[in-house]
């Protein structure tokens, strides 16, 4: 995908085009009028990654257009980035420029910021980090007021911690999330809050227990848990499961049981076709599942998970790929219909569109 042109004057029209395409693609499923959640037109990304381009003694942030992958596009300003990252970028570049220990063979810089004001910067190198790197890096971190990590092949130096703590208000609750370097987090924090709010609104009057697949660091788990009696949440990544457990404790959520399992494994466990040692402390018969929540990868739900979904009264589905969502909805047409829909513009000025559907049993 080419590097997008950022022009706030065109944002409303671009979003309208994406919504129109979404409605056209789902018209055959009697799609209700979707709620539309726009992004801020500027300064919306809480994550950013840049190559560092070396030209003699000078370094610059750079990106590459897939149409010309060998030609760097140096970045002076990156209006997509949140204001904290935008303000940090020139300060960091200037400081790196003046330090041979930090600049030498620096390959990439990754930023992770939060609404709560924390920031983590990762410096990635094409060389082993020697004894001169850490003192210079500690001085840099103290000067900029950030957390800092150094990476090279088979090497990771964490100066303080490799995570930041996000915090924001949602429906009268102050939610807190540990976000770990290198793990998935929602890039558009403002739109993420709107996604959480919409999901909570869909479940506010529901009863029974919730099964959540692909829970990640508990982004939706923490928000949705008060809407249900009990929640069984699954995630395959060990790092994300650790973060999710941290986040449940940090938010005082005590009705969630976490299991590190893939979607096809939990499908087999629920169908009683296979027993798993990881489920030894889970009494599946004690749950009264009425709702399934899924936020799958771009590939959508596989066939066993679609079959699992057919057994639920309600399916709350957040998707980052409308095409695979369309395929999954088609596969569920015999048992479920769309009761509510929403689109969330996580990535302005691109063709990407996050969307949400509430499917209910016919």
XYZ file of C-alpha atoms in Angstrom:
362
model
C 0.000 0.000 0.000
C 1.455 3.404 -0.944
C 2.250 5.985 1.705
C -1.035 7.866 2.204
C -1.479 11.570 1.616
C -2.794 13.255 4.756
C -5.313 15.985 3.931
C -7.957 16.631 6.608
C -10.150 18.440 4.060
C -10.703 15.115 2.257
C -11.210 12.953 5.326
C -15.018 13.091 5.539
C -15.417 12.151 1.871
C -12.914 9.285 2.144
C -14.704 7.874 5.172
C -18.073 8.209 3.426
C -16.713 6.189 0.499
C -15.513 3.423 2.817
C -18.852 3.287 4.626
C -20.701 3.167 1.304
C -18.561 0.234 0.174
C -19.167 -1.568 3.469
C -22.931 -1.139 3.155
C -22.849 -2.344 -0.448
C -20.841 -5.460 0.465
C -23.241 -6.436 3.255
C -26.518 -5.419 1.596
C -27.363 -9.059 0.832
C -27.443 -9.769 4.584
C -30.127 -7.146 5.351
C -27.574 -4.949 7.080
C -29.075 -2.437 9.544
C -27.889 1.138 9.161
C -24.405 1.051 10.707
C -23.220 3.472 13.326
C -20.182 5.330 12.026
C -17.295 6.181 14.331
C -14.813 8.552 12.745
C -11.215 9.108 13.744
C -9.560 12.365 14.505
C -8.245 13.513 11.106
C -4.764 14.200 12.536
C -2.603 12.853 15.389
C -4.474 9.604 15.906
C -1.769 6.908 15.959
C -0.280 5.811 19.291
C 2.288 3.581 17.576
C 4.773 4.460 14.835
C 7.763 2.659 13.315
C 10.419 4.268 11.135
C 13.556 3.153 9.403
C 16.544 5.333 10.151
C 18.235 6.469 6.950
C 21.931 7.264 7.121
C 23.391 9.783 4.669
C 26.982 10.323 5.699
C 26.852 11.562 9.268
C 23.194 12.586 9.040
C 20.283 10.365 10.048
C 16.604 10.832 9.234
C 13.380 8.987 9.802
C 12.324 7.247 6.612
C 9.558 5.176 5.084
C 9.377 3.286 1.813
C 6.669 3.281 -0.839
C 6.072 -0.305 -2.054
C 6.022 1.049 -5.598
C 9.650 2.153 -5.121
C 10.915 -0.026 -2.258
C 14.543 1.027 -2.577
C 13.919 4.775 -2.503
C 13.628 6.212 1.030
C 11.054 8.891 1.761
C 12.539 10.928 4.596
C 10.043 12.053 7.205
C 10.220 15.525 8.701
C 6.656 15.464 10.026
C 4.313 12.535 10.558
C 0.840 14.023 11.126
C -0.712 10.599 11.725
C 1.239 10.209 14.967
C -0.261 11.405 18.233
C 0.952 14.779 19.411
C 3.305 13.233 21.970
C 5.120 11.185 19.305
C 5.099 14.116 16.877
C 6.746 16.317 19.475
C 9.255 13.627 20.458
C 10.443 12.775 16.954
C 12.647 15.855 16.280
C 14.010 15.852 19.856
C 15.004 12.208 19.576
C 16.529 12.582 16.105
C 18.640 15.526 17.221
C 19.834 13.660 20.303
C 20.653 10.508 18.321
C 22.415 12.598 15.706
C 24.803 13.932 18.357
C 25.756 10.559 19.832
C 28.000 8.131 17.962
C 27.261 5.426 20.542
C 23.523 5.687 19.860
C 23.618 6.508 16.148
C 26.090 3.912 14.848
C 24.272 1.361 12.664
C 20.877 2.355 14.071
C 18.361 0.663 11.786
C 14.882 1.423 13.143
C 13.020 3.414 15.799
C 9.668 2.300 17.235
C 7.406 4.561 19.308
C 4.614 3.409 21.641
C 2.652 6.149 23.410
C -0.430 6.204 25.632
C -3.287 8.555 26.434
C -1.996 8.483 30.015
C 1.226 10.223 28.922
C 3.732 7.363 29.003
C 6.051 6.566 26.098
C 8.307 3.654 25.196
C 10.953 3.955 22.471
C 12.767 0.978 20.982
C 16.047 1.480 19.114
C 16.864 -1.379 16.724
C 20.440 -1.887 15.511
C 22.387 -3.791 12.888
C 25.212 -4.377 15.395
C 25.689 -5.869 18.841
C 25.112 -3.364 21.634
C 28.414 -2.891 23.471
C 29.286 -1.362 26.848
C 29.194 2.182 25.458
C 25.528 1.933 24.438
C 23.822 1.557 27.809
C 25.235 4.657 29.588
C 24.395 6.805 26.568
C 20.935 5.256 26.362
C 20.235 5.835 30.061
C 21.224 9.476 29.705
C 18.921 9.781 26.697
C 15.968 8.163 28.485
C 16.373 10.455 31.498
C 16.675 13.548 29.327
C 13.574 12.744 27.270
C 11.506 11.258 30.105
C 10.785 8.000 28.264
C 11.282 4.283 28.715
C 13.923 2.905 26.373
C 14.807 -0.493 24.916
C 17.755 -1.436 22.723
C 17.515 -4.347 20.299
C 19.866 -6.116 17.955
C 20.055 -9.676 16.688
C 19.478 -12.026 19.656
C 19.902 -9.104 22.047
C 17.440 -6.986 24.023
C 18.445 -4.460 26.671
C 15.565 -3.098 28.764
C 16.621 -0.063 30.787
C 13.567 0.071 33.049
C 10.638 -1.972 31.803
C 9.371 -3.178 28.451
C 5.807 -1.941 28.843
C 3.730 1.177 29.377
C 0.493 1.603 31.304
C -2.450 3.020 29.401
C -5.353 4.615 31.276
C -8.617 6.200 30.142
C -12.241 6.642 31.180
C -15.026 4.490 29.769
C -18.637 4.576 30.944
C -17.658 5.977 34.331
C -14.821 3.480 34.866
C -11.113 4.324 34.734
C -9.605 1.463 32.757
C -5.910 0.546 32.908
C -3.993 -1.589 30.453
C -0.456 -2.887 30.410
C 0.866 -2.577 26.842
C 3.985 -4.643 26.193
C 6.622 -3.727 23.621
C 6.286 -5.852 20.513
C 2.787 -7.108 21.386
C -0.387 -6.033 19.624
C -2.224 -2.964 20.869
C -4.907 -0.938 19.127
C -3.047 1.811 17.226
C -5.832 4.415 17.255
C -6.634 4.981 20.927
C -9.516 7.369 20.302
C -11.295 4.964 17.978
C -10.503 2.065 20.308
C -12.459 3.793 23.066
C -15.384 4.128 20.643
C -15.131 0.427 19.796
C -15.203 -0.490 23.469
C -18.152 1.819 24.066
C -20.121 0.327 21.170
C -19.390 -3.230 22.288
C -20.518 -2.439 25.831
C -23.719 -0.861 24.504
C -24.550 -4.049 22.579
C -24.118 -6.218 25.671
C -25.655 -3.903 28.286
C -28.983 -5.775 28.416
C -27.689 -9.295 27.852
C -27.618 -12.104 30.387
C -25.689 -15.309 30.852
C -21.977 -15.897 30.446
C -19.506 -14.804 27.770
C -16.938 -16.785 25.816
C -14.253 -14.550 24.318
C -11.759 -15.749 21.708
C -8.580 -13.914 20.640
C -8.679 -11.718 23.759
C -5.128 -10.352 23.391
C -4.152 -8.234 26.384
C -7.769 -8.071 27.558
C -8.670 -4.865 25.731
C -12.329 -5.884 25.346
C -12.327 -8.371 28.232
C -11.849 -5.694 30.875
C -14.538 -3.482 29.336
C -17.146 -6.226 28.774
C -16.736 -8.288 31.958
C -19.218 -6.256 34.084
C -21.929 -6.947 31.474
C -21.908 -10.708 32.146
C -22.131 -13.143 35.011
C -18.874 -14.870 34.118
C -16.364 -14.724 31.276
C -14.088 -17.408 29.871
C -11.414 -15.669 27.776
C -8.871 -17.387 25.543
C -5.667 -16.248 23.858
C -2.803 -18.226 22.340
C 0.064 -15.737 22.955
C 1.792 -16.313 26.299
C 2.879 -12.661 26.495
C -0.658 -11.424 25.848
C -2.114 -13.808 28.422
C 0.317 -12.404 30.986
C -0.721 -8.850 30.119
C -4.399 -9.790 30.244
C -4.032 -11.271 33.727
C -2.205 -8.111 34.823
C -4.988 -5.960 33.394
C -7.781 -7.950 35.006
C -6.100 -7.517 38.395
C -5.342 -3.834 37.798
C -9.004 -3.169 37.020
C -10.442 -5.247 39.847
C -12.174 -7.654 37.442
C -12.809 -10.928 39.255
C -15.340 -12.774 37.074
C -12.951 -13.727 34.237
C -11.064 -16.986 33.831
C -8.158 -16.902 31.359
C -7.027 -19.918 29.344
C -4.093 -19.989 26.930
C -5.654 -21.830 24.017
C -6.237 -21.311 20.309
C -9.722 -20.961 18.857
C -9.726 -24.479 17.372
C -8.537 -25.946 20.691
C -11.310 -24.289 22.683
C -13.766 -25.414 19.994
C -12.657 -28.994 20.546
C -12.814 -28.620 24.325
C -16.366 -27.232 24.217
C -17.444 -29.976 21.830
C -15.942 -32.493 24.302
C -13.997 -34.100 21.450
C -10.665 -33.613 23.193
C -9.388 -32.982 26.704
C -6.654 -30.448 27.464
C -4.468 -30.258 30.552
C -4.725 -26.461 30.350
C -8.468 -26.817 30.981
C -8.102 -28.909 34.135
C -9.132 -25.989 36.375
C -12.043 -24.935 34.145
C -15.475 -26.407 34.887
C -17.103 -25.931 31.499
C -20.390 -27.393 32.728
C -20.725 -24.556 35.237
C -20.891 -21.894 32.509
C -24.135 -20.735 30.928
C -22.754 -19.373 27.671
C -25.153 -17.176 25.749
C -22.772 -14.802 23.953
C -19.594 -15.277 21.933
C -17.224 -12.356 21.421
C -14.548 -12.560 18.734
C -11.929 -10.122 17.470
C -9.962 -12.430 15.154
C -6.918 -11.776 12.958
C -7.391 -10.695 9.357
C -7.989 -14.293 8.294
C -11.285 -14.305 10.217
C -12.870 -17.366 11.821
C -11.825 -20.811 10.606
C -14.388 -23.523 9.917
C -14.324 -25.138 13.411
C -14.801 -21.727 15.046
C -17.700 -20.887 12.727
C -19.265 -24.197 13.737
C -18.719 -23.294 17.399
C -20.315 -19.883 16.834
C -23.512 -21.463 15.503
C -24.241 -22.751 18.998
C -24.475 -19.284 20.591
C -27.560 -17.111 20.861
C -25.506 -14.013 20.142
C -22.197 -13.372 18.411
C -20.477 -10.026 18.886
C -17.892 -9.796 16.122
C -15.206 -7.132 15.733
C -13.326 -7.425 12.447
C -10.278 -5.789 10.908
C -11.067 -7.336 7.517
C -14.556 -6.789 6.037
C -13.924 -9.460 3.378
C -13.365 -12.319 5.818
C -16.191 -10.959 7.982
C -18.452 -11.142 4.927
C -17.408 -14.758 4.367
C -18.108 -15.645 8.009
C -21.508 -13.932 8.004
C -22.439 -15.853 4.851
C -21.489 -19.104 6.587
C -23.676 -18.183 9.589
C -26.702 -17.064 7.565
C -28.611 -20.239 8.267
C -28.600 -19.655 12.029
C -27.965 -15.953 12.651
C -28.967 -12.525 11.374
C -27.357 -9.104 11.784
C -29.052 -7.091 14.541
C -26.613 -4.180 14.827
C -23.644 -2.880 12.864
C -20.885 -0.301 13.236
C -17.783 0.853 11.402
C -14.697 2.239 13.120
C -12.139 4.192 11.107
C -8.928 3.046 12.788
C -6.811 3.910 9.743
C -7.821 7.183 8.060
C -6.639 7.832 4.498
C -6.304 4.086 3.793
C -8.734 1.475 2.464
C -8.734 -0.333 5.828
C -11.936 -0.287 7.878
C -12.621 -1.901 11.232
C -16.203 -3.035 11.673
C -18.494 -4.611 14.236
C -21.610 -6.756 14.002
C -24.035 -8.174 16.540
C -25.454 -11.430 15.188
C -28.475 -12.971 16.896
C -30.079 -16.372 16.470
C -32.942 -16.478 13.969
